[in-house]
XYZ file of C-alpha atoms in Angstrom:
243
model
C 0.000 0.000 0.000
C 1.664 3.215 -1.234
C 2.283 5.428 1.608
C -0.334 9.047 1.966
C 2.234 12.205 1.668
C 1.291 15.869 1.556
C 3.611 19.061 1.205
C 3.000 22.563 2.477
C 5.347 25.108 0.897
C 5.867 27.678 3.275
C 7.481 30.953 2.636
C 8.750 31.742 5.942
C 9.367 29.929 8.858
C 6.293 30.300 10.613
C 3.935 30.323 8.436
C 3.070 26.841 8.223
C 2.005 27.289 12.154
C -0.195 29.620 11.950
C -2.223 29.077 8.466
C -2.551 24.686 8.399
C -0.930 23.480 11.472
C -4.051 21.932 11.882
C -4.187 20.263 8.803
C -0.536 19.008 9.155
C -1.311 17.398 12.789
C -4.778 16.285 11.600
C -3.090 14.499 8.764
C -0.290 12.931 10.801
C -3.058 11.549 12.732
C -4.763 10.005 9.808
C -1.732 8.456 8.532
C -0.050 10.978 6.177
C 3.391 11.620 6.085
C 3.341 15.751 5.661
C 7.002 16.879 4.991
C 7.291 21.521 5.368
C 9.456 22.941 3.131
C 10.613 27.169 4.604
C 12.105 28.860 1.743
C 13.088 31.300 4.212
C 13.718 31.948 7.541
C 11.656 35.257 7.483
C 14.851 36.706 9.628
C 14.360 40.347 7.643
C 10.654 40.999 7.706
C 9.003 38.393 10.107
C 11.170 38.857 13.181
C 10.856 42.739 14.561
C 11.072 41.230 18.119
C 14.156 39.830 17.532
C 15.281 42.257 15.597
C 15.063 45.080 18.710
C 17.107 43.066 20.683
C 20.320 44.313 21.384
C 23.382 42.775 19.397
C 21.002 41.063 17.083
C 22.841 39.566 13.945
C 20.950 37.955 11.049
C 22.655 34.769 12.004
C 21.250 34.598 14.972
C 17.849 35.450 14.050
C 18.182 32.227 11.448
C 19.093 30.399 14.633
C 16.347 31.144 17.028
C 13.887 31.261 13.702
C 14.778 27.996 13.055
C 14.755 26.835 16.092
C 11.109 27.916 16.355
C 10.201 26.129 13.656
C 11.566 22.943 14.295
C 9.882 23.307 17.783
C 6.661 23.916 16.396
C 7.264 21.190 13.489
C 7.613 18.461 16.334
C 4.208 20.146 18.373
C 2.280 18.860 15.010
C 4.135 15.603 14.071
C 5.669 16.648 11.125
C 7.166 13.994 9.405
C 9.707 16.438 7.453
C 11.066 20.425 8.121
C 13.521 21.236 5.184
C 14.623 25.134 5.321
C 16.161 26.088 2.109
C 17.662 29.448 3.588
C 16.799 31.798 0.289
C 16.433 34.776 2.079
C 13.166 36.997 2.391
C 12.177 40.538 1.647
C 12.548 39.905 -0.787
C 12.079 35.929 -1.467
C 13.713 35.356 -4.700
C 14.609 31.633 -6.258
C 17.032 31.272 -9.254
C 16.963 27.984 -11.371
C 18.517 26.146 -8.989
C 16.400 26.368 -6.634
C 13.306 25.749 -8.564
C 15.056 22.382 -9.369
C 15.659 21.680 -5.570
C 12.015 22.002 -5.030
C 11.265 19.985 -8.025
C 13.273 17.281 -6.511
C 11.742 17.344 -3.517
C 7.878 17.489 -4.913
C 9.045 14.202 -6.979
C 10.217 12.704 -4.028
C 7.182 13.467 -1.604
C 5.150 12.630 -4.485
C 2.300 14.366 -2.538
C -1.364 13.436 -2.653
C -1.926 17.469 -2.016
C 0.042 20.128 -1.154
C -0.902 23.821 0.688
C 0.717 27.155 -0.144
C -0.222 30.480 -0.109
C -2.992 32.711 -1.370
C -2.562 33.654 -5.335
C -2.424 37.829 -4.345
C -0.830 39.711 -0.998
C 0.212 42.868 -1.381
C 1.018 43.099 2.415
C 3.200 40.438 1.912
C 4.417 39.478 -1.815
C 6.903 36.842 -0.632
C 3.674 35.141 0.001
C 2.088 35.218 -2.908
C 5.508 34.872 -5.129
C 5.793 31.669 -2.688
C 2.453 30.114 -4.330
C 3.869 31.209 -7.954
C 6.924 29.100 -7.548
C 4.797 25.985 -6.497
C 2.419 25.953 -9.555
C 5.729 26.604 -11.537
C 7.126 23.483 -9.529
C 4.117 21.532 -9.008
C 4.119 21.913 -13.577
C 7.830 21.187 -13.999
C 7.855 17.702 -11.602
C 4.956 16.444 -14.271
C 6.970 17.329 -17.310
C 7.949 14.073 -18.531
C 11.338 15.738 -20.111
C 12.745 17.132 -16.761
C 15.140 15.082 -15.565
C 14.063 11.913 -17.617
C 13.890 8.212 -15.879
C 12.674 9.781 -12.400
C 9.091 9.355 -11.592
C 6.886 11.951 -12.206
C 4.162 14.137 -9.949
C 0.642 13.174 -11.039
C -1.939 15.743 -10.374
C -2.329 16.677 -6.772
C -4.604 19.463 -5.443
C -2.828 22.797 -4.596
C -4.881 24.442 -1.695
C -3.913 27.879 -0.620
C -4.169 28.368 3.124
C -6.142 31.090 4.997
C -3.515 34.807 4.372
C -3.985 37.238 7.667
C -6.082 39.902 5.871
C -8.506 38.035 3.839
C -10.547 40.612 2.465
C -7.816 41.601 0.449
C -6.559 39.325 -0.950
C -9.031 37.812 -3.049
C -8.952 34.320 -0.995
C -12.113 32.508 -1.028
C -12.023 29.336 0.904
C -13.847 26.258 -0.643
C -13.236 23.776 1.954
C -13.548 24.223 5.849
C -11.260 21.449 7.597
C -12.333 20.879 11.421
C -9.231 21.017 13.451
C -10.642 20.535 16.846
C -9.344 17.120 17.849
C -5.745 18.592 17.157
C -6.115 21.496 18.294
C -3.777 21.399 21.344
C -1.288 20.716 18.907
C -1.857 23.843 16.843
C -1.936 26.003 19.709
C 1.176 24.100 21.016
C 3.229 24.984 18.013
C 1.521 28.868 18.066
C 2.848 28.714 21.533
C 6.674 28.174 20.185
C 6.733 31.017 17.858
C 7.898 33.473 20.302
C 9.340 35.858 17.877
C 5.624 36.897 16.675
C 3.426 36.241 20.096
C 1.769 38.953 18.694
C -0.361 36.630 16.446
C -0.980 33.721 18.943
C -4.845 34.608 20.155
C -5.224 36.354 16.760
C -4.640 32.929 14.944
C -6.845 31.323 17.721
C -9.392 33.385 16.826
C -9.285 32.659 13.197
C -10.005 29.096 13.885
C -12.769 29.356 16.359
C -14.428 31.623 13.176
C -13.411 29.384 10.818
C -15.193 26.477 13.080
C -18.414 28.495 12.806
C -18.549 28.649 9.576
C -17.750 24.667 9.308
C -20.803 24.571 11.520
C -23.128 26.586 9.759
C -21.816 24.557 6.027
C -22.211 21.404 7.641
C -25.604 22.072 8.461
C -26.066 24.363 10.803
C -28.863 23.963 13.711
C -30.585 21.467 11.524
C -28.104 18.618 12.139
C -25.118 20.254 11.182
C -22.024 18.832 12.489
C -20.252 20.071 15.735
C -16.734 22.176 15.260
C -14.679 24.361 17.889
C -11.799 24.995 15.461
C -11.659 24.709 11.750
C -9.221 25.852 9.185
C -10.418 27.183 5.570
C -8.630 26.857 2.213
C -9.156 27.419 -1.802
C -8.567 24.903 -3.814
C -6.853 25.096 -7.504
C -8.018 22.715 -9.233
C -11.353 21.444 -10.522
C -11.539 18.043 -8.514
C -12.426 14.984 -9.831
C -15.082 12.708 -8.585
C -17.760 9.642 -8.888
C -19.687 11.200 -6.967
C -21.186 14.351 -4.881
């Protein structure tokens, strides 16, 4: 029986926390190994805190970024925490590293990966993140890239929940409920000190998120029961036998 993968394709360090930790740990749970790739530490534009520290270097915000993240990655089970160190503020991959990710994509072979939303113009590492994973996701399934290694098939690209949704477009499709991981999630909020700024903010965002899950589930006429709930957009048209 072929082993369940999924990748999330983060473009900082903590992202993956706050926007599908829940999905990660729920996954873990189910069986799935889910393998986070950082393209960055964030250590220029996602680390003020550390940053107003005195003697701060840029090494050692890498280090205590990093050390975050790993932190957090064991909180939700993570089955793989790859940091690719590109640098952020901008994020910025040359051929090179498009092929790295490539390489890893073929070798998760993931049955769906999670990124960011298509537009941020708070943030455009964020979106530029999401750009190089369709432009990843489309190389790994050329047949002519690096010929005799096995090729992606056609897994769903869903773009996790950004922090100001109303504008950036994001429309979630799907409403994931969280709530029997959710000590997890708020464990591995709870190790990104660098940004505690965000912890009850994110918390909050789920307990919405499990209202709506709620309500689409069928609200007080049977509908399901959710505390927490993450949302996402998917891609790609799905394909099914049946509704």
């Amino acid at each position: 029986m072929t082993q369940k993968t999924a990748l999330v394709i983060s473009a900082h360090s903590a992202d993956f926390v706050w926007r599908c930790g829940g999905a990660i740990a729920l996954h873990q749970q189910k069986g799935y190994d889910v393998t986070v790739v950082c393209l960055s530490y964030g250590e220029r534009g996602e680390s003020a805190k550390l940053w107003k520290q005195e003697g701060m270097t840029l090494d050692k915000v890498k280090i205590a970024r990093r050390k975050e993240a790993e932190n957090a990655a064991r909180a939700l089970d993570v089955h793989d925490i790859q940091f690719f160190d590109l640098g952020d503020y901008p994020l910025e991959l040359d051929r090179e590293a498009k092929y790295r990710l490539v390489d890893l994509i073929r070798k998760v072979q993931p049955g769906f990966m999670l990124s960011h939303s298509h537009y941020d113009p708070y943030n455009t590492d964020h979106m530029y993140a999401t750009r190089i994973a369709l432009e990843a996701r489309m190389i790994a399934q050329a047949w002519g890239h690096e010929p005799g290694q096995k090729v992606l098939g056609a897994p769903q690209l869903y773009l996790f929940e950004p922090h100001q949704t109303e504008q950036m477009g994001w429309k979630p499709d799907v409403f994931l409920d969280i709530t029997p991981v959710w000590d997890r999630k708020r464990a591995a909020i709870e190790c990104m000190e660098g940004q505690h700024h965000l912890w009850d903010y994110y918390t909050n965002v789920a307990e919405n998120r499990g209202n709506h899950f709620r309500r689409n589930s069928g609200g007080q006429a049977g509908g399901r029961d959710c505390r927490y709930a993450e949302g996402f957009q998917s891609v790609f048209p799905r394909t099914v036998d049946e509704l």
